[in-house]
Structures are given as C-alpha cells and as structure tokens.
C-alpha cells in the first residue's frame, strides 16, 4: 500500500499517475506516483524487476540534514539500470542516499525476494524465498524511536493473512493479494471496521494498493 498522510490535508488533489519511461541507453520502466513527482516510490521495469518502498519512520533523524538522492530518484536509477536484483543492490550501495527507507526487490524469474533497509550511512539486506512483511518501521536496523501499537497490529494482521490461522500459508492469488491490501480488520477492536483506521492494513490515507506480477 502507498500511504500519504499529506492526503488528509490535501483531499482530492493528489492525482494518481502511471509514468512509462524509455530512457536513452536504459531499460524501459513504469512507476506509479502522483502528479508532480519525479518518478515514484514503486515500479517495475522491462526486465521484470519490481521495487516497492516504505519510509522508515523510526530511523528519521529530524535534526540532521544529509545530502544524497531523494528516494524516488533512487528508485528511478534502479529501474532504468538494473537487469537483476544483484545489480539493484549495487546501485543502492554506490549512490549517495538521503533519508531512511525500506525497499522490497523482486524479479519474476529469480523466485526470491530481497528486503533492503538503508539510510545515508549503511545498507542492510535480507533475502527471502516466500514472504517479506513490513510496515513503516525497521526490521533490520536499530530503531531510534518506539514502534506505535497500531503499526504492530497492522504487521500482526498482515502476518496472519499471509501465513494462515493454522500456520499453513494460503495460495496467494491476485484476488487474495488485493483483499489483503484492502483489509479493514482492526485487531484492537476485534472486528472489521466500516472505514479504515490507523490499525488496519488499509489506512485512512492509503492512496493506492499495488500488486505487481
């Protein structure tokens, strides 16, 4: 899910866009964004390499200013240059980075997932063969602040839906993946809510639910 808190202050103004680019000497790619963005946080290229992203809220150092590529520009570099997951990792490591983000990188023929957390100083990597579950908080890096309860509840609910109630993972079809991303079950209330809440997977400011295959 792509969530923008800014949407609460600017309702109806963040027009969704799909940008298709054909860079000279690079790989054609698609990014999903809003009007006015350089590229986007999520996208896929013509080699089947897909990138999805989340801002790491518990790694933001608000009293520091760092120089480096803003995240959508980094995603753009990955998609237009990377032929494989390994090449995507090389690009992340070699470019100057700004902010703190997590990235999930996949490729249709690799049958593996790569989960990355980065900030200006370092890059952490975890490989997975089945699922990677995350919210806007660190899994690999040390958090600089406490994770809110509603974020833990969303992650627990996501884990439950992906792994099944009896621990047997269900077959994740396109319809199932879409249903998970739009889920409105609030664990703190113990029920499906009429509207999204801060504790549901679909949040009040979710702008798009993306399934790439």
Short mmCIF file of C-alpha atoms in Angstrom, two decimals:
data_model
loop_
_atom_site.label_atom_id
_atom_site.label_comp_id
_atom_site.label_asym_id
_atom_site.label_seq_id
_atom_site.Cartn_x
_atom_site.Cartn_y
_atom_site.Cartn_z
CA UNK A 1 0.00 0.00 0.00
CA UNK A 2 1.17 3.52 -0.77
CA UNK A 3 0.13 5.75 2.13
CA UNK A 4 0.40 9.55 2.14
CA UNK A 5 -0.53 11.44 5.32
CA UNK A 6 -0.43 14.59 3.18
CA UNK A 7 -3.68 13.39 1.60
CA UNK A 8 -5.52 14.19 4.85
CA UNK A 9 -4.56 17.87 4.46
CA UNK A 10 -5.00 17.96 0.67
CA UNK A 11 -8.04 15.75 -0.04
CA UNK A 12 -8.79 15.13 -3.70
CA UNK A 13 -5.67 16.90 -5.00
CA UNK A 14 -3.08 14.09 -5.22
CA UNK A 15 -3.95 12.81 -8.68
CA UNK A 16 -2.59 9.32 -9.34
CA UNK A 17 -0.32 8.79 -12.33
CA UNK A 18 1.41 5.93 -14.14
CA UNK A 19 4.67 7.09 -15.72
CA UNK A 20 6.13 4.97 -18.53
CA UNK A 21 9.69 5.95 -19.44
CA UNK A 22 12.01 4.87 -22.23
CA UNK A 23 15.42 6.21 -21.11
CA UNK A 24 18.07 6.55 -23.81
CA UNK A 25 20.52 3.69 -23.29
CA UNK A 26 18.50 2.40 -20.32
CA UNK A 27 15.73 -0.08 -19.52
CA UNK A 28 12.09 0.93 -20.10
CA UNK A 29 10.16 1.10 -16.84
CA UNK A 30 6.90 2.09 -15.19
CA UNK A 31 6.45 3.95 -11.92
CA UNK A 32 3.27 4.73 -10.01
CA UNK A 33 3.15 8.17 -8.46
CA UNK A 34 1.22 11.40 -8.02
CA UNK A 35 1.18 14.44 -10.28
CA UNK A 36 4.42 16.42 -9.92
CA UNK A 37 6.65 13.58 -8.67
CA UNK A 38 9.98 12.99 -10.41
CA UNK A 39 9.34 9.25 -10.60
CA UNK A 40 7.76 7.27 -7.78
CA UNK A 41 8.29 5.01 -4.78
CA UNK A 42 7.10 1.88 -6.57
CA UNK A 43 7.59 0.49 -10.05
CA UNK A 44 8.65 -2.29 -12.41
CA UNK A 45 10.98 -2.41 -15.41
CA UNK A 46 11.03 -4.33 -18.69
CA UNK A 47 13.33 -6.99 -17.16
CA UNK A 48 10.63 -7.95 -14.66
CA UNK A 49 12.43 -6.24 -11.76
CA UNK A 50 9.91 -4.77 -9.29
CA UNK A 51 10.53 -2.29 -6.47
CA UNK A 52 8.19 -1.31 -3.64
CA UNK A 53 9.08 1.05 -0.81
CA UNK A 54 8.23 2.32 2.66
CA UNK A 55 9.58 5.25 4.66
CA UNK A 56 11.23 4.12 7.91
CA UNK A 57 9.60 6.45 10.41
CA UNK A 58 11.70 5.19 13.32
CA UNK A 59 15.02 6.00 11.58
CA UNK A 60 14.31 9.63 10.68
CA UNK A 61 16.86 12.00 12.21
CA UNK A 62 14.94 15.25 12.13
CA UNK A 63 17.81 17.35 13.48
CA UNK A 64 20.24 16.28 10.74
CA UNK A 65 20.49 17.30 7.08
CA UNK A 66 22.12 14.84 4.68
CA UNK A 67 22.94 15.13 1.01
CA UNK A 68 22.07 12.39 -1.45
CA UNK A 69 19.46 11.09 -3.87
CA UNK A 70 15.89 11.52 -2.75
CA UNK A 71 14.15 8.16 -2.71
CA UNK A 72 12.06 8.44 -5.93
CA UNK A 73 15.26 9.38 -7.81
CA UNK A 74 17.00 6.32 -6.37
CA UNK A 75 14.08 4.09 -7.47
CA UNK A 76 14.31 5.64 -10.95
CA UNK A 77 18.03 4.78 -11.15
CA UNK A 78 17.37 1.18 -10.09
CA UNK A 79 14.61 0.62 -12.63
CA UNK A 80 16.40 2.18 -15.59
CA UNK A 81 19.74 0.45 -14.92
CA UNK A 82 19.27 -2.85 -13.05
CA UNK A 83 18.99 -6.10 -15.00
CA UNK A 84 18.88 -8.19 -11.81
CA UNK A 85 18.38 -7.98 -8.06
CA UNK A 86 22.15 -8.08 -7.51
CA UNK A 87 22.62 -5.09 -9.81
CA UNK A 88 19.86 -3.24 -7.96
CA UNK A 89 21.75 -3.78 -4.68
CA UNK A 90 24.95 -2.46 -6.25
CA UNK A 91 23.15 0.73 -7.31
CA UNK A 92 21.71 1.25 -3.83
CA UNK A 93 25.14 0.83 -2.25
CA UNK A 94 27.05 3.03 -4.71
CA UNK A 95 24.72 6.06 -4.85
CA UNK A 96 24.64 8.75 -2.15
CA UNK A 97 21.42 8.20 -0.17
CA UNK A 98 19.07 10.58 1.60
CA UNK A 99 16.58 9.65 4.30
CA UNK A 100 15.75 6.21 5.67
CA UNK A 101 13.73 3.75 3.58
CA UNK A 102 12.98 0.08 3.14
CA UNK A 103 12.75 -1.49 -0.32
CA UNK A 104 11.42 -4.87 -1.40
CA UNK A 105 13.03 -6.00 -4.68
CA UNK A 106 11.79 -8.97 -6.68
CA UNK A 107 12.20 -10.39 -10.17
CA UNK A 108 9.84 -12.84 -11.83
CA UNK A 109 12.46 -15.42 -12.85
CA UNK A 110 14.61 -15.19 -9.70
CA UNK A 111 11.94 -16.70 -7.41
CA UNK A 112 13.46 -14.79 -4.48
CA UNK A 113 12.77 -11.59 -2.59
CA UNK A 114 15.31 -9.10 -1.35
CA UNK A 115 14.38 -6.78 1.52
CA UNK A 116 16.62 -3.74 2.00
CA UNK A 117 16.81 -1.01 4.63
CA UNK A 118 19.03 1.99 4.00
CA UNK A 119 19.96 5.36 5.39
CA UNK A 120 22.83 7.70 4.41
CA UNK A 121 25.35 5.65 6.37
CA UNK A 122 24.61 1.98 5.65
CA UNK A 123 22.59 -0.64 3.78
CA UNK A 124 21.14 -3.78 5.41
CA UNK A 125 19.87 -6.74 3.33
CA UNK A 126 17.70 -9.79 3.99
CA UNK A 127 16.90 -12.49 1.41
CA UNK A 128 13.65 -14.45 1.47
CA UNK A 129 12.15 -17.30 -0.56
CA UNK A 130 8.48 -16.77 0.29
CA UNK A 131 7.20 -13.68 2.13
CA UNK A 132 8.50 -10.35 3.35
CA UNK A 133 6.19 -8.42 5.68
CA UNK A 134 6.87 -4.87 6.82
CA UNK A 135 5.28 -1.60 7.88
CA UNK A 136 6.92 1.84 8.20
CA UNK A 137 9.30 0.57 10.87
CA UNK A 138 12.66 -1.19 10.94
CA UNK A 139 13.12 -4.93 10.74
CA UNK A 140 16.91 -4.92 10.29
CA UNK A 141 18.24 -1.60 11.57
CA UNK A 142 18.08 -0.40 15.15
CA UNK A 143 15.03 1.80 15.69
CA UNK A 144 15.58 5.31 17.02
CA UNK A 145 12.05 5.51 18.43
CA UNK A 146 9.40 3.13 19.74
CA UNK A 147 7.09 1.43 17.23
CA UNK A 148 3.46 2.55 17.76
CA UNK A 149 0.93 -0.11 18.80
CA UNK A 150 -1.18 0.39 15.67
CA UNK A 151 1.82 -0.39 13.46
CA UNK A 152 2.47 -3.62 15.38
CA UNK A 153 -1.20 -4.54 15.00
CA UNK A 154 -1.07 -3.98 11.23
CA UNK A 155 2.04 -6.14 10.93
CA UNK A 156 0.48 -8.91 13.05
CA UNK A 157 -2.66 -8.84 10.89
CA UNK A 158 -0.58 -9.00 7.70
CA UNK A 159 1.35 -11.98 9.06
CA UNK A 160 -1.91 -13.72 9.97
CA UNK A 161 -3.37 -13.25 6.48
CA UNK A 162 -0.23 -14.40 4.68
CA UNK A 163 0.53 -17.42 6.88
CA UNK A 164 -2.99 -18.61 7.69
CA UNK A 165 -4.63 -19.15 11.05
CA UNK A 166 -3.19 -22.67 11.42
CA UNK A 167 0.29 -21.73 10.17
CA UNK A 168 -0.33 -23.12 6.67
CA UNK A 169 0.18 -20.31 4.13
CA UNK A 170 -2.75 -19.97 1.71
CA UNK A 171 -2.16 -19.75 -2.02
CA UNK A 172 -1.75 -16.05 -2.70
CA UNK A 173 -3.76 -15.32 -5.83
CA UNK A 174 -4.25 -11.90 -7.36
CA UNK A 175 -7.65 -11.57 -5.69
CA UNK A 176 -6.23 -12.66 -2.33
CA UNK A 177 -3.34 -10.18 -2.57
CA UNK A 178 -5.74 -7.35 -3.37
CA UNK A 179 -8.03 -8.34 -0.49
CA UNK A 180 -5.10 -8.33 1.97
CA UNK A 181 -4.03 -4.84 0.95
CA UNK A 182 -7.59 -3.53 1.34
CA UNK A 183 -8.21 -5.32 4.67
CA UNK A 184 -10.09 -3.30 7.30
CA UNK A 185 -9.89 -5.66 10.29
CA UNK A 186 -8.85 -3.69 13.39
CA UNK A 187 -7.20 -6.03 15.91
CA UNK A 188 -7.62 -3.53 18.76
CA UNK A 189 -11.40 -3.52 18.18
CA UNK A 190 -11.66 -7.19 17.18
CA UNK A 191 -13.79 -6.54 14.12
CA UNK A 192 -13.91 -5.32 10.54
CA UNK A 193 -14.50 -1.58 10.59
CA UNK A 194 -16.76 0.39 8.28
CA UNK A 195 -13.89 2.77 7.49
CA UNK A 196 -10.09 2.28 7.58
CA UNK A 197 -8.32 3.12 10.85
CA UNK A 198 -4.70 3.63 11.87
CA UNK A 199 -4.59 -0.02 12.96
CA UNK A 200 -5.97 -1.55 9.74
CA UNK A 201 -3.79 -2.59 6.80
CA UNK A 202 -5.71 -0.21 4.58
CA UNK A 203 -5.25 3.15 6.27
CA UNK A 204 -7.35 6.35 6.13
CA UNK A 205 -4.75 7.92 3.79
CA UNK A 206 -3.94 4.91 1.59
CA UNK A 207 -3.61 6.29 -1.94
CA UNK A 208 -3.11 3.06 -3.89
CA UNK A 209 -2.86 -0.70 -3.34
CA UNK A 210 -0.36 -2.16 -5.78
CA UNK A 211 0.02 -5.77 -6.90
CA UNK A 212 2.81 -6.38 -9.45
CA UNK A 213 3.18 -9.73 -11.17
#
